[in-house]
Coordinates of C-alpha atoms in Angstrom, one line a residue:
Chain M
M1 CA 40.3 -99.5 -28.8
D2 CA 43.4 -100.4 -30.4
R3 CA 45.7 -97.4 -31.3
P4 CA 48.0 -97.5 -34.0
P5 CA 52.1 -97.8 -33.6
P6 CA 53.5 -94.6 -32.4
R7 CA 54.4 -91.3 -34.8
L8 CA 53.2 -92.8 -38.0
P9 CA 52.3 -89.8 -40.3
V10 CA 48.5 -89.1 -41.1
F11 CA 47.5 -87.2 -44.0
L12 CA 45.3 -84.8 -43.5
N13 CA 46.0 -81.7 -45.5
L14 CA 42.7 -79.8 -45.6
A15 CA 44.0 -77.1 -48.3
A16 CA 45.0 -80.6 -50.3
I17 CA 41.4 -81.7 -50.2
R18 CA 38.8 -81.5 -52.6
F19 CA 35.4 -80.8 -50.6
P20 CA 32.1 -81.3 -52.0
I21 CA 29.4 -78.7 -52.0
G22 CA 28.1 -80.3 -48.6
A23 CA 30.9 -79.7 -46.8
I24 CA 31.1 -76.4 -47.9
A25 CA 27.9 -75.5 -47.1
S26 CA 28.5 -76.9 -43.6
I27 CA 31.3 -75.0 -42.7
A28 CA 29.5 -72.3 -43.5
H29 CA 26.4 -73.1 -41.1
R30 CA 28.8 -73.7 -37.9
V31 CA 31.1 -70.4 -38.9
A32 CA 27.7 -68.7 -39.0
G33 CA 26.5 -70.1 -35.5
V34 CA 30.0 -69.3 -33.9
L35 CA 29.3 -65.7 -34.8
L36 CA 25.9 -65.8 -33.7
F37 CA 27.0 -66.8 -30.7
I38 CA 29.7 -64.3 -30.2
A39 CA 26.7 -61.7 -31.1
L40 CA 23.7 -63.0 -28.4
P41 CA 25.4 -61.0 -25.2
I42 CA 25.7 -58.2 -27.4
V43 CA 21.9 -58.2 -28.3
A44 CA 21.5 -59.0 -24.7
L45 CA 22.6 -56.0 -23.9
L46 CA 21.3 -53.9 -26.9
L47 CA 18.5 -56.0 -25.7
D48 CA 18.3 -54.3 -22.2
A49 CA 19.5 -51.1 -23.1
S50 CA 16.4 -50.4 -25.9
L51 CA 14.2 -51.1 -22.2
R52 CA 16.1 -48.7 -19.9
S53 CA 15.9 -45.6 -20.8
E54 CA 14.7 -42.9 -23.6
A55 CA 18.6 -42.3 -24.4
G56 CA 19.0 -46.7 -25.0
F57 CA 16.4 -47.3 -27.3
A58 CA 17.6 -44.5 -29.4
A59 CA 20.6 -45.9 -29.4
V60 CA 19.8 -49.5 -30.3
R61 CA 17.3 -47.6 -33.2
D62 CA 20.2 -45.2 -34.6
L63 CA 22.5 -48.8 -33.9
L64 CA 23.7 -48.0 -37.8
S65 CA 25.4 -45.3 -37.3
S66 CA 28.9 -46.1 -38.8
P67 CA 30.3 -47.5 -41.4
F68 CA 31.9 -50.5 -39.4
R69 CA 28.6 -51.3 -37.5
V70 CA 27.4 -51.9 -41.1
V71 CA 29.8 -53.7 -41.7
T72 CA 29.4 -56.2 -38.9
A73 CA 26.0 -55.8 -39.2
A74 CA 25.5 -57.3 -43.0
L75 CA 28.1 -60.3 -41.6
L76 CA 25.2 -61.0 -38.8
S77 CA 22.6 -61.2 -41.3
W78 CA 24.4 -63.1 -43.5
A79 CA 25.0 -65.7 -40.3
L80 CA 21.9 -65.1 -39.3
V81 CA 20.3 -65.8 -42.4
H82 CA 22.5 -68.8 -43.9
H83 CA 22.3 -70.6 -40.2
V84 CA 18.4 -70.5 -40.6
L85 CA 18.5 -71.6 -44.2
A86 CA 21.5 -74.6 -44.2
G87 CA 19.0 -75.3 -41.0
V88 CA 16.0 -75.3 -42.7
R89 CA 17.9 -77.8 -45.2
H90 CA 19.3 -80.3 -42.1
L91 CA 15.7 -80.8 -40.8
L92 CA 14.1 -81.3 -44.1
M93 CA 16.9 -83.9 -44.5
D94 CA 16.2 -85.5 -41.1
V95 CA 12.5 -86.6 -41.8
G96 CA 14.4 -87.8 -45.7
V97 CA 13.1 -84.9 -47.8
G98 CA 16.1 -83.7 -49.9
S99 CA 18.5 -86.4 -48.3
E100 CA 19.4 -87.3 -51.6
L101 CA 22.5 -87.2 -53.2
A102 CA 21.8 -84.7 -56.2
R103 CA 18.8 -83.1 -54.2
A104 CA 21.4 -82.3 -51.6
R105 CA 23.5 -81.1 -53.5
T106 CA 21.4 -78.4 -55.7
S107 CA 19.7 -77.5 -52.1
A108 CA 23.2 -77.1 -50.6
R109 CA 24.4 -74.6 -53.3
L110 CA 21.0 -73.1 -53.4
V111 CA 21.4 -71.8 -49.7
L112 CA 25.1 -70.8 -50.1
V113 CA 24.3 -68.0 -53.2
A114 CA 20.9 -67.2 -51.1
A115 CA 21.9 -66.2 -47.7
P116 CA 24.2 -63.1 -49.2
A117 CA 21.5 -62.0 -51.2
L118 CA 18.6 -62.4 -48.7
A119 CA 21.1 -61.0 -46.0
L120 CA 21.8 -58.0 -48.0
L121 CA 18.2 -56.6 -48.5
L122 CA 17.8 -57.2 -44.6
L123 CA 20.6 -55.1 -44.5
V124 CA 18.8 -52.3 -47.0
W125 CA 15.8 -52.8 -44.9
G126 CA 17.8 -52.3 -41.6
L127 CA 18.9 -48.9 -43.0
T128 CA 16.3 -47.5 -44.2
Chain Q
M1 CA 50.7 -89.1 -68.1
K2 CA 51.9 -86.6 -64.8
L3 CA 51.3 -88.0 -61.6
S4 CA 52.8 -86.4 -57.7
I5 CA 52.8 -89.5 -55.2
Y6 CA 53.0 -89.3 -51.8
R7 CA 55.5 -91.0 -50.7
Y8 CA 56.8 -92.5 -46.8
D9 CA 59.5 -94.8 -46.0
P10 CA 59.3 -95.9 -42.2
E11 CA 62.4 -97.3 -42.3
T12 CA 64.5 -94.0 -43.3
G13 CA 62.3 -92.8 -41.3
D14 CA 62.4 -88.8 -43.1
P15 CA 59.2 -87.2 -43.2
P16 CA 56.3 -87.8 -46.1
R17 CA 57.4 -86.2 -49.6
M18 CA 55.7 -86.2 -52.7
Q19 CA 57.2 -87.0 -56.1
A20 CA 57.0 -86.6 -59.5
Y21 CA 56.0 -89.2 -61.6
D22 CA 55.9 -89.5 -65.6
V23 CA 54.3 -92.8 -67.0
Q24 CA 53.2 -93.4 -70.6
P25 CA 49.9 -95.9 -70.4
E26 CA 49.9 -98.5 -72.9
A27 CA 46.5 -99.5 -74.9
G28 CA 44.0 -100.9 -72.9
D29 CA 45.0 -98.7 -70.2
K30 CA 41.9 -97.6 -68.9
K31 CA 41.7 -97.3 -65.2
L32 CA 44.1 -95.2 -62.6
L33 CA 45.3 -98.9 -61.0
D34 CA 46.6 -99.7 -65.2
L35 CA 48.6 -96.5 -64.5
L36 CA 49.8 -97.7 -61.2
M37 CA 50.9 -100.9 -62.5
R38 CA 52.8 -99.6 -64.3
L39 CA 54.4 -96.9 -62.4
R40 CA 55.5 -100.1 -60.3
V41 CA 57.9 -101.8 -63.2
Q42 CA 59.7 -98.0 -63.2
D43 CA 59.8 -98.1 -59.3
D44 CA 59.4 -101.1 -57.3
S45 CA 59.5 -99.1 -54.3
L46 CA 56.3 -97.4 -55.0
S47 CA 53.8 -99.6 -52.4
F48 CA 50.1 -99.1 -52.4
R49 CA 47.1 -101.9 -51.9
R50 CA 45.1 -103.7 -55.2
S51 CA 43.6 -107.3 -55.3
C52 CA 40.5 -107.6 -57.6
R53 CA 41.4 -104.6 -60.0
E54 CA 37.2 -104.7 -60.4
G55 CA 35.4 -102.8 -57.5
V56 CA 34.9 -105.1 -55.0
C57 CA 37.7 -106.1 -52.9
G58 CA 37.7 -102.5 -51.2
S59 CA 42.0 -102.6 -50.7
D60 CA 43.2 -100.0 -53.4
A61 CA 41.0 -96.7 -51.4
M62 CA 43.5 -93.5 -52.2
N63 CA 42.7 -90.2 -52.4
I64 CA 42.9 -88.8 -56.1
N65 CA 43.0 -85.3 -56.7
G66 CA 42.0 -84.0 -53.4
R67 CA 38.7 -87.0 -53.2
N68 CA 38.7 -90.4 -52.3
G69 CA 38.6 -93.2 -54.3
L70 CA 39.3 -96.7 -55.7
A71 CA 42.2 -96.4 -58.0
C72 CA 40.7 -99.7 -60.9
L73 CA 37.3 -97.9 -60.5
T74 CA 38.6 -94.3 -61.4
A75 CA 38.8 -93.5 -65.6
L76 CA 42.0 -92.3 -66.9
D77 CA 40.0 -90.1 -68.6
G78 CA 39.2 -86.9 -67.0
L79 CA 41.3 -86.8 -64.4
K80 CA 43.2 -84.2 -64.3
E81 CA 47.1 -83.6 -64.2
P82 CA 49.0 -83.8 -62.3
I83 CA 47.2 -86.7 -60.6
V84 CA 47.9 -86.0 -57.8
L85 CA 47.5 -89.5 -55.0
R86 CA 48.0 -89.6 -51.2
P87 CA 47.3 -92.2 -48.6
L88 CA 43.2 -92.0 -47.2
P89 CA 42.9 -88.8 -44.8
G90 CA 43.1 -89.1 -41.6
F91 CA 44.5 -92.6 -41.6
P92 CA 47.8 -93.5 -39.8
V93 CA 49.9 -94.0 -42.7
I94 CA 52.2 -97.5 -42.9
R95 CA 54.2 -97.1 -46.5
D96 CA 53.3 -94.2 -49.3
L97 CA 49.7 -95.3 -49.9
I98 CA 48.9 -97.8 -47.5
V99 CA 47.3 -96.7 -44.4
D100 CA 47.0 -98.8 -41.0
M101 CA 43.0 -100.1 -41.2
T102 CA 43.6 -101.3 -37.3
Q103 CA 40.9 -98.5 -36.1
F104 CA 38.8 -98.5 -38.5
F105 CA 38.0 -102.2 -38.3
A106 CA 37.4 -102.1 -34.8
H107 CA 34.6 -99.3 -35.6
Y108 CA 33.2 -101.9 -37.2
H109 CA 33.7 -104.7 -35.3
S110 CA 32.0 -102.7 -32.5
I111 CA 28.9 -102.8 -34.1
Q112 CA 28.5 -106.6 -33.7
P113 CA 28.2 -107.2 -37.7
W114 CA 26.3 -110.6 -38.0
L115 CA 23.1 -111.5 -37.5
I116 CA 22.0 -112.2 -33.6
N117 CA 18.5 -114.1 -33.5
D118 CA 17.5 -115.6 -30.0
Q119 CA 14.6 -117.9 -32.2
P120 CA 15.0 -121.8 -32.1
L121 CA 16.8 -122.4 -35.5
P122 CA 14.6 -123.4 -37.6
E123 CA 14.4 -126.6 -39.4
R124 CA 15.1 -124.9 -42.7
E125 CA 16.5 -121.2 -43.5
R126 CA 15.4 -118.3 -41.9
L127 CA 12.7 -117.0 -44.5
Q128 CA 12.5 -113.1 -46.1
S129 CA 9.8 -111.9 -48.0
P130 CA 10.8 -110.2 -51.1
T131 CA 10.2 -106.5 -49.9
E132 CA 11.7 -107.5 -46.3
R133 CA 15.0 -108.5 -48.4
E134 CA 14.8 -105.2 -50.6
R135 CA 15.4 -103.2 -47.2
L136 CA 18.8 -104.7 -47.2
D137 CA 19.4 -102.7 -51.2
G138 CA 22.3 -100.9 -50.9
L139 CA 23.3 -101.7 -47.5
Y140 CA 25.0 -105.4 -47.6
E141 CA 27.0 -104.1 -50.8
C142 CA 29.4 -102.4 -49.0
I143 CA 32.8 -103.5 -49.7
L144 CA 34.4 -102.1 -46.2
C145 CA 37.2 -99.8 -48.4
A146 CA 37.0 -96.9 -46.2
C147 CA 36.9 -94.0 -49.2
C148 CA 33.9 -92.6 -47.2
S149 CA 35.1 -92.5 -43.4
A150 CA 38.6 -90.8 -44.7
F151 CA 36.3 -88.5 -46.5
C152 CA 34.6 -88.0 -43.2
P153 CA 35.5 -83.7 -41.1
S154 CA 33.7 -85.8 -38.0
Y155 CA 35.9 -89.3 -38.0
W156 CA 39.3 -87.2 -38.5
W157 CA 37.9 -85.6 -35.4
N158 CA 37.4 -88.0 -33.2
P159 CA 38.3 -91.4 -35.1
D160 CA 38.8 -93.0 -31.9
K161 CA 35.0 -92.6 -30.6
F162 CA 32.9 -92.0 -34.0
I163 CA 32.2 -95.0 -35.5
G164 CA 31.9 -93.0 -39.0
P165 CA 30.1 -93.4 -42.2
S166 CA 31.3 -96.9 -43.4
G167 CA 30.6 -98.8 -39.8
L168 CA 27.2 -97.1 -39.1
L169 CA 26.2 -97.9 -43.0
Q170 CA 27.2 -101.6 -41.7
A171 CA 25.4 -100.9 -37.9
Y172 CA 21.8 -100.0 -40.0
R173 CA 22.1 -103.0 -42.3
F174 CA 21.8 -105.5 -39.3
I175 CA 18.7 -103.0 -37.9
A176 CA 17.0 -103.3 -40.9
D177 CA 17.4 -106.8 -41.5
S178 CA 14.2 -108.8 -40.3
R179 CA 16.0 -111.5 -39.3
D180 CA 17.9 -109.9 -36.6
T181 CA 16.4 -109.9 -33.1
A182 CA 18.9 -107.5 -31.7
T183 CA 17.7 -104.3 -32.9
A184 CA 16.6 -103.1 -29.0
E185 CA 20.6 -103.3 -28.1
R186 CA 22.0 -101.9 -31.1
L187 CA 20.3 -98.4 -31.4
D188 CA 21.2 -98.7 -26.7
F189 CA 24.8 -99.0 -28.5
L190 CA 24.2 -96.3 -31.2
D191 CA 22.8 -93.8 -29.0
D192 CA 25.9 -92.2 -28.3
V193 CA 27.4 -88.4 -28.3
Y194 CA 30.5 -89.3 -30.0
R195 CA 29.3 -93.5 -31.3
L196 CA 26.4 -92.1 -33.9
Y197 CA 26.2 -88.5 -32.9
R198 CA 29.3 -86.8 -35.0
C199 CA 27.7 -87.2 -38.0
R200 CA 26.6 -83.7 -39.3
T201 CA 25.5 -84.6 -42.4
I202 CA 27.2 -83.2 -44.6
M203 CA 27.2 -86.6 -47.0
N204 CA 30.8 -86.9 -47.9
C205 CA 30.8 -90.1 -47.5
T206 CA 27.7 -90.4 -49.7
E207 CA 29.8 -88.0 -52.5
V208 CA 33.0 -90.8 -52.5
C209 CA 31.5 -94.1 -52.2
P210 CA 33.0 -96.1 -55.2
K211 CA 29.8 -98.3 -54.8
G212 CA 27.1 -96.1 -54.8
L213 CA 25.9 -96.3 -51.8
S214 CA 24.4 -93.8 -49.1
P215 CA 25.7 -94.0 -45.6
S216 CA 24.0 -90.8 -44.4
H217 CA 20.9 -92.0 -45.6
A218 CA 21.5 -95.0 -43.4
I219 CA 22.5 -92.6 -40.6
E220 CA 19.4 -90.9 -41.0
R221 CA 17.6 -93.9 -40.6
I222 CA 19.1 -95.0 -37.3
R223 CA 18.7 -90.6 -36.1
L224 CA 14.4 -91.8 -36.8
A225 CA 14.5 -95.2 -35.4
L226 CA 16.1 -93.8 -32.2
L227 CA 13.5 -91.4 -32.2
R228 CA 10.7 -93.5 -32.7
R229 CA 11.7 -95.8 -30.3
S230 CA 12.4 -93.1 -27.4
S231 CA 8.5 -91.5 -28.5
Chain Y
M1 CA 21.8 -86.4 -16.3
R2 CA 25.1 -87.3 -18.3
L3 CA 26.6 -84.1 -19.9
F4 CA 27.8 -85.4 -23.2
D5 CA 24.1 -87.1 -24.1
G6 CA 23.3 -88.6 -27.2
Q7 CA 20.1 -88.5 -28.6
R8 CA 18.2 -85.6 -26.1
A9 CA 20.8 -83.2 -27.2
W10 CA 20.2 -84.3 -30.9
V11 CA 16.6 -83.6 -29.9
V12 CA 16.7 -80.2 -28.2
Q13 CA 18.6 -79.3 -31.2
R14 CA 15.9 -79.8 -33.7
I15 CA 13.0 -78.7 -30.7
S16 CA 15.0 -75.1 -30.5
A17 CA 15.6 -75.1 -34.0
L18 CA 11.8 -75.1 -35.1
L19 CA 11.0 -73.5 -32.6
L20 CA 13.5 -70.5 -33.3
L21 CA 12.1 -70.9 -37.0
V22 CA 8.7 -70.5 -35.9
L23 CA 9.3 -66.8 -33.8
I24 CA 11.2 -66.1 -36.8
V25 CA 8.1 -66.8 -39.3
F26 CA 5.8 -65.6 -36.9
G27 CA 8.3 -61.6 -36.2
V28 CA 8.5 -61.3 -40.6
L29 CA 4.9 -61.2 -40.6
A30 CA 4.0 -58.9 -37.6
L31 CA 6.7 -56.9 -39.0
P32 CA 3.8 -54.9 -41.0
F33 CA 1.4 -54.8 -38.7
A34 CA 3.4 -53.6 -35.6
S35 CA 3.2 -50.2 -35.2
P36 CA 6.3 -47.6 -35.6
L37 CA 8.0 -48.5 -32.7
D38 CA 8.9 -45.7 -29.8
F39 CA 9.8 -46.2 -26.2
S40 CA 7.0 -46.4 -24.5
G41 CA 5.1 -48.8 -27.0
W42 CA 8.8 -51.5 -27.3
R43 CA 8.1 -51.1 -23.0
A44 CA 4.7 -51.8 -23.2
F45 CA 5.5 -54.7 -25.6
A46 CA 8.2 -56.3 -23.5
G47 CA 6.2 -55.8 -19.9
G48 CA 2.8 -57.3 -21.2
V49 CA 1.4 -60.7 -21.3
L50 CA 2.6 -61.6 -24.8
G51 CA 5.9 -59.4 -25.3
G52 CA 7.4 -60.7 -22.2
P53 CA 7.0 -64.5 -22.4
L54 CA 7.9 -64.0 -26.7
I55 CA 11.2 -62.7 -25.6
A56 CA 11.7 -65.3 -22.6
L57 CA 11.4 -68.2 -24.6
L58 CA 13.3 -66.5 -28.0
F59 CA 16.6 -66.0 -25.5
G60 CA 15.9 -69.0 -24.1
A61 CA 15.4 -70.9 -27.3
L62 CA 18.5 -69.3 -28.7
C63 CA 20.5 -70.6 -25.7
A64 CA 19.8 -74.5 -25.6
H65 CA 20.5 -74.1 -29.8
A66 CA 23.6 -72.6 -29.1
W67 CA 24.6 -74.6 -26.2
V68 CA 24.0 -77.9 -28.4
G69 CA 26.2 -76.0 -31.2
M70 CA 29.1 -74.9 -29.5
R71 CA 29.6 -78.3 -27.3
D72 CA 29.2 -80.3 -30.6
I73 CA 32.5 -77.8 -31.9
V74 CA 34.0 -78.7 -28.8
L75 CA 33.8 -82.3 -29.0
D76 CA 34.8 -81.9 -32.6
Y77 CA 37.9 -79.4 -32.6
I78 CA 39.2 -79.4 -28.7
Q79 CA 40.4 -82.6 -27.4
P80 CA 43.1 -82.2 -24.4
R81 CA 40.2 -82.7 -21.8
G82 CA 41.5 -79.9 -19.3
L83 CA 41.2 -77.1 -22.3
R84 CA 38.1 -78.3 -23.4
L85 CA 36.5 -78.5 -19.7
A86 CA 37.6 -74.7 -19.6
V87 CA 35.8 -73.6 -23.4
L88 CA 32.7 -75.5 -22.1
S89 CA 32.2 -74.1 -18.4
L90 CA 32.9 -70.6 -20.6
I91 CA 30.0 -70.8 -23.0
A92 CA 27.9 -72.0 -20.0
V93 CA 28.5 -68.9 -18.3
V94 CA 27.7 -67.2 -21.0
L95 CA 24.8 -68.7 -22.0
L96 CA 23.7 -68.3 -18.4
G97 CA 24.8 -64.4 -18.2
V98 CA 22.9 -64.0 -21.3
L99 CA 19.9 -65.7 -19.8
V100 CA 19.7 -64.1 -16.5
R101 CA 20.1 -60.4 -18.0
V102 CA 16.6 -60.4 -20.7
L103 CA 14.8 -62.7 -17.6
L104 CA 15.9 -59.5 -15.3
S105 CA 16.1 -56.4 -17.9
L106 CA 11.9 -58.5 -18.8
A107 CA 10.9 -58.8 -15.1
T108 CA 12.3 -54.2 -14.3
V109 CA 10.2 -53.7 -17.2
G110 CA 7.0 -56.1 -16.5
L111 CA 6.8 -55.3 -13.1
A112 CA 7.2 -51.2 -14.0
A113 CA 4.3 -51.2 -16.0

């Protein structure tokens, strides 16, 4: 493929670009995915500990024992809920449901708002 | 009206800078392009492409207040001041608002944007039913202005390998054409992690298309066609 | 198999997503019926004929889904070949490690049961 002559400047200052709502939902989907990837090995280790011994099981059950852990759990709850909701949105759009621009905008906004709300619910349920 | 415009002069080699302008629109100035033409009288070093001034040639695409659009179709009414004008994002800048479209057109050529038909030529034209013709609506109208591809993050990251929304819309225009017999070859070419599958359906392309087309929808149809073929 | 496949990776991502969705929905629906868990109950579930395969399936789908997603991120943002290969290898090692760890844990409780 032809390459442009070398050393021409390129404007790509992301802060100067006005991103539509779909792009924001999408980058959040990506960030959430990375967070969940980072959490995955930890979850595997927790699963192992919970099955290994009585004490391990108790430790996993009482996981949310410090403020730091609660904040981490809140973040991961958001990541999970957002990733699932945004994922469902994409699966539907794949088969043409809501892939028209106005509807896609609405569903993107919906996902962005619903995810933190549901995550909070999830966290409260986890704390009780 | 106040403007802030991206300036780059390859002859001096100085890094690009933003330059402030103030220009008075006159009666009858409705579109951003009208204002730019007035500006050129004030400063004839300012460079941008324009031709038809009515959204058909696709040459005055630029980044207007953070979103890509055609200057000739962008109404002055409702534009926030200062109007910030930059060249299309992710494209090499030749001068001021003029970008190098070489790679963009190379992608367009790569999808073989012409009818391929191995059947013997009919005595008269190849006919289409009204329904077959309707399938091309929303596809053939593309003017190759590059607003969409230059607003697509996937195209920014892999401009040499991802065909981009514009090229993929054009690809689907020929896949959908009842007179074209190369559908299988076209789909084979597109079934690639870079050429087609960099798209994440964020729909930035559809958001900015000045012709109101939906490249994201065309991409969705290509993926479904590939799925149908392999199942 | 090509490492950077086009359609196949996309299909794997979608199918694993659907599988995860089903598991999550059923998991949430089953919650009200799950008896308050204690250690022995949890072990019996994870070592059982239903729980063991379900948990294995869950983590299998998670790892497949994570591989395609993380691979896409690397293909977008990391262009230098060497660095790209290194990061992709690291991701593969992490995911394989997760899979092996989970299967070993399940096998241990399965054998004990």
